[in-house]
Amino acid sequence: MTKSRSNQGTEMKMKIFVFTTFIGAASFMTACSASETPNQPAASGQAPAASPAPAAPADLRQIQQQRSGDYVITLLNDSGSLKQGANNLTLEFRRGDQLADPGKVEVKPMMEMKGMGPMLAKTSATPSGSPGRYTVITDLSMAGPWKIMVTFTGGETEFNLSTQ
């Protein structure tokens, strides 16, 4: 029985060591990537400052499209893909061929972390001036698979994407 407790104690110490090492590495990577990019997130916990606003709608490329209820929701940007770091995106809500205002909109990117809670990205979603079109500014700090949850009055959808 004491050997079993000893093994449990060793296993717990190993888990703590691995967790601490992972957090340290993630902090180091975040600090390094922040020092290399001019668009560092605001220290106050607000959404990151972004480079120039997204291109005009005619210049945007579709990243992904989802249907939720009566809406077709499209995520766009100038390249048609996400990248690690700061991203300027456009989110469109359409009913048929027309842009349509979906009410209150929230965008929450998250990356699932094995053995831990999900990592969340700082993000802001603001109306662009056209009903049904929102400017989304986010900082995806790690490369890999991201879920972008979009909730709006009366509905929600999820974009499953990957950063390079």
CSV table of C-alpha atoms in Angstrom, one decimal:
chain,number,residue,atom,x,y,z
A,1,MET,CA,0.0,0.0,0.0
A,2,THR,CA,2.9,2.4,0.7
A,3,LYS,CA,4.4,1.6,-2.6
A,4,SER,CA,1.0,2.5,-4.3
A,5,ARG,CA,0.9,5.8,-2.5
A,6,SER,CA,4.6,6.4,-3.5
A,7,ASN,CA,3.7,5.8,-7.1
A,8,GLN,CA,0.7,8.1,-6.9
A,9,GLY,CA,2.9,10.8,-5.4
A,10,THR,CA,5.5,10.4,-8.1
A,11,GLU,CA,2.8,10.4,-10.8
A,12,MET,CA,1.3,13.6,-9.3
A,13,LYS,CA,4.7,15.3,-9.2
A,14,MET,CA,5.2,14.3,-12.9
A,15,LYS,CA,1.9,15.8,-13.9
A,16,ILE,CA,2.7,19.0,-12.0
A,17,PHE,CA,6.1,19.2,-13.7
A,18,VAL,CA,4.6,18.7,-17.2
A,19,PHE,CA,1.9,21.2,-16.5
A,20,THR,CA,4.4,23.8,-15.2
A,21,THR,CA,6.8,23.2,-18.1
A,22,PHE,CA,3.9,23.6,-20.6
A,23,ILE,CA,2.7,26.9,-19.0
A,24,GLY,CA,6.3,28.2,-19.0
A,25,ALA,CA,6.8,27.3,-22.7
A,26,ALA,CA,3.5,28.8,-23.7
A,27,SER,CA,4.4,32.0,-21.8
A,28,PHE,CA,7.8,32.1,-23.5
A,29,MET,CA,6.3,31.6,-26.9
A,30,THR,CA,3.7,34.3,-26.3
A,31,ALA,CA,6.4,36.7,-25.2
A,32,CYS,CA,8.5,36.0,-28.2
A,33,SER,CA,5.7,36.3,-30.7
A,34,ALA,CA,4.5,39.5,-29.1
A,35,SER,CA,8.0,41.1,-29.4
A,36,GLU,CA,8.2,40.2,-33.1
A,37,THR,CA,4.8,41.7,-34.1
A,38,PRO,CA,4.0,45.3,-34.2
A,39,ASN,CA,0.3,44.6,-33.4
A,40,GLN,CA,0.6,43.7,-29.7
A,41,PRO,CA,-2.6,43.3,-27.7
A,42,ALA,CA,-3.5,46.0,-25.3
A,43,ALA,CA,-2.3,45.4,-21.8
A,44,SER,CA,-5.7,46.4,-20.4
A,45,GLY,CA,-7.2,43.1,-21.6
A,46,GLN,CA,-9.1,44.7,-24.5
A,47,ALA,CA,-9.0,43.3,-28.0
A,48,PRO,CA,-5.6,43.8,-29.8
A,49,ALA,CA,-4.9,46.8,-31.8
A,50,ALA,CA,-4.9,45.9,-35.4
A,51,SER,CA,-3.2,47.0,-38.5
A,52,PRO,CA,-5.4,48.8,-41.1
A,53,ALA,CA,-9.0,47.9,-41.3
A,54,PRO,CA,-10.0,44.9,-43.5
A,55,ALA,CA,-10.1,45.5,-47.2
A,56,ALA,CA,-13.3,46.5,-49.0
A,57,PRO,CA,-15.9,43.7,-49.2
A,58,ALA,CA,-15.1,43.2,-53.0
A,59,ASP,CA,-11.5,42.4,-52.0
A,60,LEU,CA,-12.3,39.8,-49.4
A,61,ARG,CA,-12.0,36.1,-49.7
A,62,GLN,CA,-14.2,33.5,-48.0
A,63,ILE,CA,-12.6,31.5,-45.2
A,64,GLN,CA,-15.6,29.5,-44.3
A,65,GLN,CA,-19.4,29.6,-44.4
A,66,GLN,CA,-22.0,28.2,-42.1
A,67,ARG,CA,-25.8,28.1,-41.9
A,68,SER,CA,-27.7,28.8,-38.7
A,69,GLY,CA,-31.5,29.1,-38.9
A,70,ASP,CA,-32.4,31.6,-41.6
A,71,TYR,CA,-28.9,33.0,-41.8
A,72,VAL,CA,-25.9,32.1,-43.9
A,73,ILE,CA,-22.9,33.3,-41.9
A,74,THR,CA,-19.6,33.9,-43.8
A,75,LEU,CA,-16.2,34.6,-42.3
A,76,LEU,CA,-13.9,36.5,-44.7
A,77,ASN,CA,-10.5,38.3,-44.8
A,78,ASP,CA,-8.1,39.5,-47.5
A,79,SER,CA,-6.2,36.1,-47.8
A,80,GLY,CA,-9.0,33.5,-47.3
A,81,SER,CA,-7.2,31.9,-44.4
A,82,LEU,CA,-6.2,32.5,-40.7
A,83,LYS,CA,-2.7,33.1,-39.5
A,84,GLN,CA,-1.0,32.9,-36.1
A,85,GLY,CA,-1.1,36.3,-34.5
A,86,ALA,CA,-3.3,39.3,-35.3
A,87,ASN,CA,-6.2,38.7,-37.8
A,88,ASN,CA,-8.6,41.3,-39.3
A,89,LEU,CA,-11.8,39.5,-40.3
A,90,THR,CA,-15.2,40.3,-41.6
A,91,LEU,CA,-18.3,38.4,-40.5
A,92,GLU,CA,-21.4,38.6,-42.7
A,93,PHE,CA,-24.9,37.6,-41.9
A,94,ARG,CA,-27.2,37.1,-44.9
A,95,ARG,CA,-30.8,36.0,-45.4
A,96,GLY,CA,-31.1,35.1,-49.1
A,97,ASP,CA,-28.9,37.5,-51.1
A,98,GLN,CA,-29.3,40.4,-48.6
A,99,LEU,CA,-27.2,41.4,-45.7
A,100,ALA,CA,-29.4,41.1,-42.5
A,101,ASP,CA,-28.8,42.4,-39.0
A,102,PRO,CA,-28.8,39.5,-36.6
A,103,GLY,CA,-29.0,41.6,-33.4
A,104,LYS,CA,-26.3,41.3,-30.8
A,105,VAL,CA,-23.2,39.4,-32.0
A,106,GLU,CA,-20.4,37.8,-30.0
A,107,VAL,CA,-17.3,36.0,-31.3
A,108,LYS,CA,-15.2,33.7,-29.1
A,109,PRO,CA,-12.2,31.9,-30.6
A,110,MET,CA,-10.9,29.0,-28.5
A,111,MET,CA,-8.2,26.3,-28.9
A,112,GLU,CA,-8.8,23.0,-27.0
A,113,MET,CA,-5.8,22.1,-24.8
A,114,LYS,CA,-5.4,18.5,-24.0
A,115,GLY,CA,-5.5,17.9,-20.2
A,116,MET,CA,-6.4,21.6,-19.6
A,117,GLY,CA,-9.1,24.1,-20.2
A,118,PRO,CA,-9.4,25.8,-23.6
A,119,MET,CA,-7.2,28.7,-24.5
A,120,LEU,CA,-9.2,31.8,-25.4
A,121,ALA,CA,-8.2,34.6,-27.8
A,122,LYS,CA,-8.7,38.3,-27.3
A,123,THR,CA,-11.4,39.4,-29.8
A,124,SER,CA,-13.6,42.3,-30.6
A,125,ALA,CA,-16.6,42.2,-33.0
A,126,THR,CA,-18.0,45.6,-34.0
A,127,PRO,CA,-20.7,46.6,-36.5
A,128,SER,CA,-18.9,47.8,-39.7
A,129,GLY,CA,-21.6,50.3,-40.7
A,130,SER,CA,-23.5,48.0,-43.0
A,131,PRO,CA,-26.3,46.0,-41.4
A,132,GLY,CA,-25.3,42.4,-41.1
A,133,ARG,CA,-21.5,43.0,-41.5
A,134,TYR,CA,-19.1,43.0,-38.5
A,135,THR,CA,-15.4,43.8,-38.2
A,136,VAL,CA,-13.7,41.2,-36.1
A,137,ILE,CA,-10.2,41.7,-34.7
A,138,THR,CA,-8.6,38.8,-33.0
A,139,ASP,CA,-5.1,37.6,-31.9
A,140,LEU,CA,-4.7,33.8,-32.3
A,141,SER,CA,-1.5,33.3,-30.3
A,142,MET,CA,-0.8,29.7,-31.3
A,143,ALA,CA,-0.8,27.9,-34.6
A,144,GLY,CA,-3.2,24.9,-34.9
A,145,PRO,CA,-6.9,24.2,-34.7
A,146,TRP,CA,-9.3,26.9,-33.5
A,147,LYS,CA,-13.0,26.8,-32.9
A,148,ILE,CA,-14.6,30.2,-33.5
A,149,MET,CA,-18.0,30.4,-31.7
A,150,VAL,CA,-20.4,33.0,-33.1
A,151,THR,CA,-23.5,33.7,-31.1
A,152,PHE,CA,-26.1,36.2,-32.1
A,153,THR,CA,-29.7,37.0,-31.2
A,154,GLY,CA,-31.6,33.8,-31.7
A,155,GLY,CA,-28.8,31.6,-32.9
A,156,GLU,CA,-25.2,30.4,-33.0
A,157,THR,CA,-22.7,28.6,-35.1
A,158,GLU,CA,-19.1,27.3,-34.9
A,159,PHE,CA,-16.3,27.7,-37.4
A,160,ASN,CA,-13.6,25.0,-37.1
A,161,LEU,CA,-10.4,26.4,-38.6
A,162,SER,CA,-6.7,26.1,-38.4
A,163,THR,CA,-3.9,28.7,-38.2
A,164,GLN,CA,-0.6,28.4,-39.9
